[in-house]
Short mmCIF file of N, CA and C in Angstrom, two decimals:
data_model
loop_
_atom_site.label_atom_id
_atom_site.label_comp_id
_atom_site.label_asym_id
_atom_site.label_seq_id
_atom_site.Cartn_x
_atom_site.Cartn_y
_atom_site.Cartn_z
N UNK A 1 -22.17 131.46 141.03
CA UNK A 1 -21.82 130.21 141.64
C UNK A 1 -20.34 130.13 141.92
N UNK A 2 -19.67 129.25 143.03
CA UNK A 2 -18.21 128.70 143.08
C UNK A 2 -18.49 127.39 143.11
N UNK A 3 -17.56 126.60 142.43
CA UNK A 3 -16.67 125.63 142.60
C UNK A 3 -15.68 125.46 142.70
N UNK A 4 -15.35 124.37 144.11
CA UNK A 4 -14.36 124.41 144.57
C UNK A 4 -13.47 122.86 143.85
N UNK A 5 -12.18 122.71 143.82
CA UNK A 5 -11.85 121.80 143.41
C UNK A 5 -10.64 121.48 144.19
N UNK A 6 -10.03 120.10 145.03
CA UNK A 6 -8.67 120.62 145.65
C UNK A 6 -7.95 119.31 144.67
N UNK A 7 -6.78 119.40 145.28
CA UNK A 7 -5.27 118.98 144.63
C UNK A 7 -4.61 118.33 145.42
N UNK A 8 -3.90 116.89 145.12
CA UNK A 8 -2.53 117.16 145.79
C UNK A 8 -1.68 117.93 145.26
N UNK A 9 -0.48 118.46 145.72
CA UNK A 9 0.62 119.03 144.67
C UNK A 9 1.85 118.17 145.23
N UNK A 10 2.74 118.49 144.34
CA UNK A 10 4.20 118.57 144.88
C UNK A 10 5.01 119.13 145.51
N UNK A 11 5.65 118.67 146.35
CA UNK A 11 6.54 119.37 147.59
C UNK A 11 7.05 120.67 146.99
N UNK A 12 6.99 120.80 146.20
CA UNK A 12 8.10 122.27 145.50
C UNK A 12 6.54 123.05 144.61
N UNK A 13 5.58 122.40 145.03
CA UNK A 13 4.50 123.69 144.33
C UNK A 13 4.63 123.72 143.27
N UNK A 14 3.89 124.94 142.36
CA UNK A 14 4.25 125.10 141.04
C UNK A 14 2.81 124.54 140.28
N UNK A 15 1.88 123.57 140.84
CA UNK A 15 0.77 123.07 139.97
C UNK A 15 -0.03 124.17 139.03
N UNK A 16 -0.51 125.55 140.21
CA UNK A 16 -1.07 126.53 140.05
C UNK A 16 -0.73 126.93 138.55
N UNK A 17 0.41 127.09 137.92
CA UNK A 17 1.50 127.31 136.84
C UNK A 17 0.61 126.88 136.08
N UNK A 18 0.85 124.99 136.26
CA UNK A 18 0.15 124.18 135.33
C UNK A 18 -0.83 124.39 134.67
N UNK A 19 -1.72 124.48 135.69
CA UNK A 19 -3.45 124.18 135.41
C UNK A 19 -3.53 125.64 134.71
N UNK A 20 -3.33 126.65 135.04
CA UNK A 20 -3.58 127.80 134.22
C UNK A 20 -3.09 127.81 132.88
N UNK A 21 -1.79 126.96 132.42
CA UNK A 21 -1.04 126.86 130.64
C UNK A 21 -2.25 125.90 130.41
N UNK A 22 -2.69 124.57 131.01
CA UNK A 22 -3.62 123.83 130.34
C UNK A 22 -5.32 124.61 130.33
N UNK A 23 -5.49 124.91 131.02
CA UNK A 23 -6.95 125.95 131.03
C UNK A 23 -7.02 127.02 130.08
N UNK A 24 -5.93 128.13 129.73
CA UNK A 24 -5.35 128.86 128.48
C UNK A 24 -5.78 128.16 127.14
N UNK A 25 -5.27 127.11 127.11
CA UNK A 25 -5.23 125.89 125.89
C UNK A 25 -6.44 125.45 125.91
N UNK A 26 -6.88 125.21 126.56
CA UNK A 26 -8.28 124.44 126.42
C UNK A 26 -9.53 125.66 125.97
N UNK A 27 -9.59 126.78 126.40
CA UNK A 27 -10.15 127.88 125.98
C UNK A 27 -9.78 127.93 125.10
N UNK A 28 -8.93 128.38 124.67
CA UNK A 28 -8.30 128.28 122.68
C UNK A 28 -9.12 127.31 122.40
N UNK A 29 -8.98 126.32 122.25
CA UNK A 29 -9.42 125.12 121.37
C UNK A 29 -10.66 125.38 121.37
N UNK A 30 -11.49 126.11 122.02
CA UNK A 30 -13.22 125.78 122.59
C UNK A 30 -13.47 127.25 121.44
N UNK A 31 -12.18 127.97 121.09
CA UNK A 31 -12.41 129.16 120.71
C UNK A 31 -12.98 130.65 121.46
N UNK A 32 -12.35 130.13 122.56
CA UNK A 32 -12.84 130.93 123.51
C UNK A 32 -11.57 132.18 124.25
N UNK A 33 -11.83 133.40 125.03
CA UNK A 33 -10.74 134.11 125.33
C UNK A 33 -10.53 134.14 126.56
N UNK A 34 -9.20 134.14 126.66
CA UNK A 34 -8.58 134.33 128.12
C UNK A 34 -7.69 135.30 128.77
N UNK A 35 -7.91 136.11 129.87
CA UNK A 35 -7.54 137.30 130.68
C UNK A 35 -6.54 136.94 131.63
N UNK A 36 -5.46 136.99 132.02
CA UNK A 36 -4.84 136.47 133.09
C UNK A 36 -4.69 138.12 133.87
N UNK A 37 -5.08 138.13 135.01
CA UNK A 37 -4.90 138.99 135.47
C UNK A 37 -4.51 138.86 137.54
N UNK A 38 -3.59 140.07 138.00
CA UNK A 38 -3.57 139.50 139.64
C UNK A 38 -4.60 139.55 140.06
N UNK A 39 -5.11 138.72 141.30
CA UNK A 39 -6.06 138.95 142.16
C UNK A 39 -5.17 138.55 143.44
N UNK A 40 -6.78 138.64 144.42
CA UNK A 40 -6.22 138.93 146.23
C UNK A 40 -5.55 137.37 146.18
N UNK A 41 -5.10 136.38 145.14
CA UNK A 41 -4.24 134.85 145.70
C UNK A 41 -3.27 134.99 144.61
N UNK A 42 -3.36 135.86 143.96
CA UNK A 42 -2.04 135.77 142.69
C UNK A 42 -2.63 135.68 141.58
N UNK A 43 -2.10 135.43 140.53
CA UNK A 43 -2.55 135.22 138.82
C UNK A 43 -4.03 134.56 139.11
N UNK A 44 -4.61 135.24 138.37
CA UNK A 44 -5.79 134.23 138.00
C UNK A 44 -5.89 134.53 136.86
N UNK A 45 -7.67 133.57 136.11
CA UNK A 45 -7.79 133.52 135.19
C UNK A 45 -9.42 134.06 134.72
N UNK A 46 -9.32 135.22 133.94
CA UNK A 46 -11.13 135.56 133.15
C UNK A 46 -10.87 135.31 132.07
N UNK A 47 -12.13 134.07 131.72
CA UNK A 47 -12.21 133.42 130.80
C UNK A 47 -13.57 133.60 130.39
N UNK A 48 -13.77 133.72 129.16
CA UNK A 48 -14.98 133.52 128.30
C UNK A 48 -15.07 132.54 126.87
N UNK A 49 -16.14 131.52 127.29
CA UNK A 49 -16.37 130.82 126.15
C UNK A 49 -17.59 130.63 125.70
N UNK A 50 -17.56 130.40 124.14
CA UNK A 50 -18.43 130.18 123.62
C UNK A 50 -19.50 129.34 123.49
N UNK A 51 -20.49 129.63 123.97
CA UNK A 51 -22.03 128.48 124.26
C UNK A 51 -23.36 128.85 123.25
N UNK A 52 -24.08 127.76 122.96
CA UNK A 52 -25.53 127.91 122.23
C UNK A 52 -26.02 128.46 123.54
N UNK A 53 -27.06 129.49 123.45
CA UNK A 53 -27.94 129.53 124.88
C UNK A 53 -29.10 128.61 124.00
N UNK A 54 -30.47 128.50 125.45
CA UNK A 54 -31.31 127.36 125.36
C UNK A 54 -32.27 127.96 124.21
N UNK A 55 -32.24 129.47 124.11
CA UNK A 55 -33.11 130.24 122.40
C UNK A 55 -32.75 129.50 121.48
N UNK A 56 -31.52 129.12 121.19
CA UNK A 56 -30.83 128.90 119.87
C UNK A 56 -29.57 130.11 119.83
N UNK A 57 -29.57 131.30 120.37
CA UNK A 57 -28.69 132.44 120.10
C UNK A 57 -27.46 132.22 120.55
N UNK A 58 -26.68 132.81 120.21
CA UNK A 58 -24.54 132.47 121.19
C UNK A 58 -24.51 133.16 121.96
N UNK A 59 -24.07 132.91 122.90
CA UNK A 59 -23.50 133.88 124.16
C UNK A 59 -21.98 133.42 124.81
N UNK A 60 -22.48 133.43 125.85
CA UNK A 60 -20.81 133.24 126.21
C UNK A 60 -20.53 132.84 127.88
N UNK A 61 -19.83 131.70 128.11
CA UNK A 61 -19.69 131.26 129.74
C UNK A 61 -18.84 132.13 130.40
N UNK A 62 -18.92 132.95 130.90
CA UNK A 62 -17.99 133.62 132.07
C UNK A 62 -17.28 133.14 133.11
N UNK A 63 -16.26 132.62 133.44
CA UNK A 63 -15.66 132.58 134.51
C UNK A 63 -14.44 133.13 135.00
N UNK A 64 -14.16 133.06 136.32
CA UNK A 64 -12.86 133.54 137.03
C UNK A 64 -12.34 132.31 137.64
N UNK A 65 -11.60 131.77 137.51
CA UNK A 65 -10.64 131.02 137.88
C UNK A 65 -9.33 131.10 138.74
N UNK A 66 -9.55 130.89 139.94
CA UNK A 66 -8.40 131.16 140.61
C UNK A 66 -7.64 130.10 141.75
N UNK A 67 -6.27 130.18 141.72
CA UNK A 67 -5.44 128.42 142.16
C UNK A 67 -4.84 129.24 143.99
N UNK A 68 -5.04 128.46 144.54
CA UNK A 68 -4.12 129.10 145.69
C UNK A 68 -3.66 127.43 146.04
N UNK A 69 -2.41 127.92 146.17
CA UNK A 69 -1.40 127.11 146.57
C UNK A 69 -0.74 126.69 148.34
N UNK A 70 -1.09 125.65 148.70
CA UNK A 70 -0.25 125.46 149.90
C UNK A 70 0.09 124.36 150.13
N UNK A 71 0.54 123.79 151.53
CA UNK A 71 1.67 122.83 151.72
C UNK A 71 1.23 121.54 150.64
N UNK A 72 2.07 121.48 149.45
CA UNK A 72 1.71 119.94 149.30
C UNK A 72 0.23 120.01 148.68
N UNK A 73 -0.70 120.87 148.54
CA UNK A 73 -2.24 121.08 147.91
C UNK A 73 -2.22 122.51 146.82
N UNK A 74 -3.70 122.24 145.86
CA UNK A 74 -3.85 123.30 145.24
C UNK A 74 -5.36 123.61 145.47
N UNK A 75 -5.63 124.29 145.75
CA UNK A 75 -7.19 124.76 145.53
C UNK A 75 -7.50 125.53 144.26
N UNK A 76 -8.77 124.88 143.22
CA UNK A 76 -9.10 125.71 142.52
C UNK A 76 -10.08 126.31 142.52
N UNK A 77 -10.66 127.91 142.46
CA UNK A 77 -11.80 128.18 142.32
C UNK A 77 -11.88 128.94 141.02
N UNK A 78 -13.46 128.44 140.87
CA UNK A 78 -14.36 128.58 139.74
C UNK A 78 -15.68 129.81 140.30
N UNK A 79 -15.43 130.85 139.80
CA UNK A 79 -16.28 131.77 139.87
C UNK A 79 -17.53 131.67 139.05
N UNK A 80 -18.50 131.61 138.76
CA UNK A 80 -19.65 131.65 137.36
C UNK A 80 -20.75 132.42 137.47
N UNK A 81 -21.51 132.91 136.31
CA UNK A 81 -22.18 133.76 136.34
C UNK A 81 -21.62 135.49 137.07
N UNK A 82 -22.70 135.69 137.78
CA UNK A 82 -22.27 137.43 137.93
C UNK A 82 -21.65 137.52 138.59
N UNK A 83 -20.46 136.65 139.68
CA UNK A 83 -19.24 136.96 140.19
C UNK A 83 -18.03 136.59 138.91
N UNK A 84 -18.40 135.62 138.19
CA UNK A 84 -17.37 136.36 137.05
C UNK A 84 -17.10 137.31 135.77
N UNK A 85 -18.57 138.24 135.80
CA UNK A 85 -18.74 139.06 134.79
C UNK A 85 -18.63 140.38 135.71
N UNK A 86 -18.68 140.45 137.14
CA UNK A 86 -18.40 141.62 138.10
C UNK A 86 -17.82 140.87 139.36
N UNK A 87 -16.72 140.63 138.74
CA UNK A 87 -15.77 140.19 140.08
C UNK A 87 -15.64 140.77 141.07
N UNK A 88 -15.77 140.34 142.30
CA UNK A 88 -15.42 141.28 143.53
C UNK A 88 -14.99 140.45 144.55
N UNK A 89 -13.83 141.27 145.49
CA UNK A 89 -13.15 140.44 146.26
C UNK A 89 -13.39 140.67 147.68
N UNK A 90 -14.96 141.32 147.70
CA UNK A 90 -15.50 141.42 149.05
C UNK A 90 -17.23 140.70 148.93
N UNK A 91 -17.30 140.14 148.44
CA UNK A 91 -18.62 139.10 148.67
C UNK A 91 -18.75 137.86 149.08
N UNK A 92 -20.19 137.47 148.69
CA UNK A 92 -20.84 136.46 149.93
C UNK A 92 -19.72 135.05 149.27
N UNK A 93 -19.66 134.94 147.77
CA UNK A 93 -18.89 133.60 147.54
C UNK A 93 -17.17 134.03 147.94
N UNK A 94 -16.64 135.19 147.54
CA UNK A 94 -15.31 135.13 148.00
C UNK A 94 -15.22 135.33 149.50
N UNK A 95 -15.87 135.58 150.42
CA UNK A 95 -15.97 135.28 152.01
C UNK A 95 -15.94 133.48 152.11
N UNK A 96 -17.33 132.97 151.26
CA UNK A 96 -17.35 131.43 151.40
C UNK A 96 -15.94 130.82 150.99
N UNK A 97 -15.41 131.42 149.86
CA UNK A 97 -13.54 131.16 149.64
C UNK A 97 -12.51 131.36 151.03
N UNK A 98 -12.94 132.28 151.31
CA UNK A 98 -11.81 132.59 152.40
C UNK A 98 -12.13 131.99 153.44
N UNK A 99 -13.09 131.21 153.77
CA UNK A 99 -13.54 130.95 155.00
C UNK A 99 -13.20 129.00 154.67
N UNK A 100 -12.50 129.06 153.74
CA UNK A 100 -12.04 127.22 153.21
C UNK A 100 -10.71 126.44 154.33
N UNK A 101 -10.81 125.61 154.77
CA UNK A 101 -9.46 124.71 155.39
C UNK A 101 -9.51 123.78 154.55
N UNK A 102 -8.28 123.42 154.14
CA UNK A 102 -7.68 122.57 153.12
C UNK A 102 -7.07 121.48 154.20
N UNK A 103 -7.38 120.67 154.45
CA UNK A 103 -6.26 119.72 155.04
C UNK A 103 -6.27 118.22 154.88
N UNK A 104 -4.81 118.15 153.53
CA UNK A 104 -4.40 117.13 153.09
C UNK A 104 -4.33 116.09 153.17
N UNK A 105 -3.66 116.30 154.33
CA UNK A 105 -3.21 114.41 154.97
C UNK A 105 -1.46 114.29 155.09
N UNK A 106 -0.88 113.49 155.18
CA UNK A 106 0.09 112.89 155.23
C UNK A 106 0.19 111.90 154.20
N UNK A 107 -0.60 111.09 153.74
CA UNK A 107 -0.61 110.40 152.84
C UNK A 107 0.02 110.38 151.41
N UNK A 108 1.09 109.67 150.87
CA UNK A 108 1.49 110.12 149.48
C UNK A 108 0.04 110.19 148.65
N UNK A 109 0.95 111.04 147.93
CA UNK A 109 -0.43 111.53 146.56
C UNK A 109 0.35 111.81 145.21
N UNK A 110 -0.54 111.54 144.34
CA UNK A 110 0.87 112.28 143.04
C UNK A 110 -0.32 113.40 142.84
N UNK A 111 0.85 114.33 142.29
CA UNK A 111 0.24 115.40 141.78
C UNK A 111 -1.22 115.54 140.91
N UNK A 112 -1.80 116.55 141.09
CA UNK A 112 -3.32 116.79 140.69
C UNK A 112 -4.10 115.60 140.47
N UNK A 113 -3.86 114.81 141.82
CA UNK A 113 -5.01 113.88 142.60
C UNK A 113 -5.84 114.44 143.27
N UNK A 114 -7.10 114.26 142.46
CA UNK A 114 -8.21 114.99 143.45
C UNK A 114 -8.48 114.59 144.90
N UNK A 115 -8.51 115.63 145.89
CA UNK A 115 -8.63 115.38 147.65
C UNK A 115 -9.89 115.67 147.10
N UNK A 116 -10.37 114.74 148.49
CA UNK A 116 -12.07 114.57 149.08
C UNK A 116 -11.90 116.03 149.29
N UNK A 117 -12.93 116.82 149.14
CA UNK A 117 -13.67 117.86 150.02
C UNK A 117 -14.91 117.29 150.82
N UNK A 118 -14.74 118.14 152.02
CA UNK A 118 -15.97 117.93 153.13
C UNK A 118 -16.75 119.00 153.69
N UNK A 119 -17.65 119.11 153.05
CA UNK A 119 -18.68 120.36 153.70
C UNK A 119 -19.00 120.13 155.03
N UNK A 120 -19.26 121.44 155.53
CA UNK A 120 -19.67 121.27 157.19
C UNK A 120 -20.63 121.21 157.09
N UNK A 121 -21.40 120.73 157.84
CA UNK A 121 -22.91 120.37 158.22
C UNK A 121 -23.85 121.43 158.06
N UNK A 122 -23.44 122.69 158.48
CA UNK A 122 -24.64 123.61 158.47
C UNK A 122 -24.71 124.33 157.52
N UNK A 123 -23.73 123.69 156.07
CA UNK A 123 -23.68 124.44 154.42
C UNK A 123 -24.47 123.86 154.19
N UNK A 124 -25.07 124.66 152.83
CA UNK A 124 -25.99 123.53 151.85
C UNK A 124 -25.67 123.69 150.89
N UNK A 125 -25.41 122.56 149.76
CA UNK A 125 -24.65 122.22 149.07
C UNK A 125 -25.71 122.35 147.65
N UNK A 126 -25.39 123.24 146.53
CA UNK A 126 -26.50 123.26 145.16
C UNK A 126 -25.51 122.94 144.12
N UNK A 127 -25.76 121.32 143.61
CA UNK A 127 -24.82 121.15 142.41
C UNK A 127 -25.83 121.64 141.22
N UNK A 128 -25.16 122.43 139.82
CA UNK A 128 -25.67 122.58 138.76
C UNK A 128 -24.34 122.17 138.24
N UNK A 129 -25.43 121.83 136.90
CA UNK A 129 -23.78 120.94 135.90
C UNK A 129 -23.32 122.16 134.98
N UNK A 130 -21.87 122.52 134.77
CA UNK A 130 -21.39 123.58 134.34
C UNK A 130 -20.26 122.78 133.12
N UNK A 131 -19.71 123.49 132.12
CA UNK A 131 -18.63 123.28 131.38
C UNK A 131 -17.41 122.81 131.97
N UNK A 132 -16.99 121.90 131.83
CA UNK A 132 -15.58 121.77 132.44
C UNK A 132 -14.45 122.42 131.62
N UNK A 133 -13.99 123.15 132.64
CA UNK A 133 -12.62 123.68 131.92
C UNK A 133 -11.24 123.30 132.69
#
């Protein structure tokens, strides 16, 4: 799965920074581990945390996490399942990534105010409820 999440930011950028020291931290606390490694937008984040599966047994949430930054916005994506346990930066969800327009507004915003996203008409949209990190 991806989820997408956008941002306002601040004129001087830098959110991307943020959200990755608080996402770090929040994995800690959950007792969970975190990978910072480059990818094709800069630093990202492989993260694994700790979950009951629906047996009763432990396993573990996989994700890739990654911020791209532009004018004044942040985009976050959330990789899950087998694009974040075999990441790859030539498939069907990182094409659906690259194929994203972000556009803000003019409007003041303070920082990491969530922007509307708007799907185009001929996506179809599958919410499942996931961990927030």
């Amino acid at each position: 799965g991806l989820e997408l999440r956008a941002f306002a930011d601040a004129r001087t950028g830098g959110l991307w920074d943020a959200v990755r020291a608080d996402l770090e931290v929040e994995a800690a606390r959950l007792e969970g581990e975190v990978e910072s490694v480059d990818g094709p937008f800069g630093p990202e984040l492989r993260i694994r945390v700790p979950v009951t599966l629906p047996d009763g047994e432990q396993g573990f949430q996989p994700s890739r996490v990654l911020g791209i930054e532009g004018p004044r916005w942040m985009l976050r994506a959330t990789f899950l399942g087998r694009e974040a346990l075999e990441p790859s930066d030539e498939g069907l969800l990182m094409q659906a990534l690259r194929d994203v327009v972000v556009v803000r507004g003019d409007e003041p915003r303070a920082p990491r105010e969530a922007l509307t996203i708007t799907i185009g008409e001929d996506l179809e949209v599958v919410e499942t409820p996931t961990q927030d990190l």
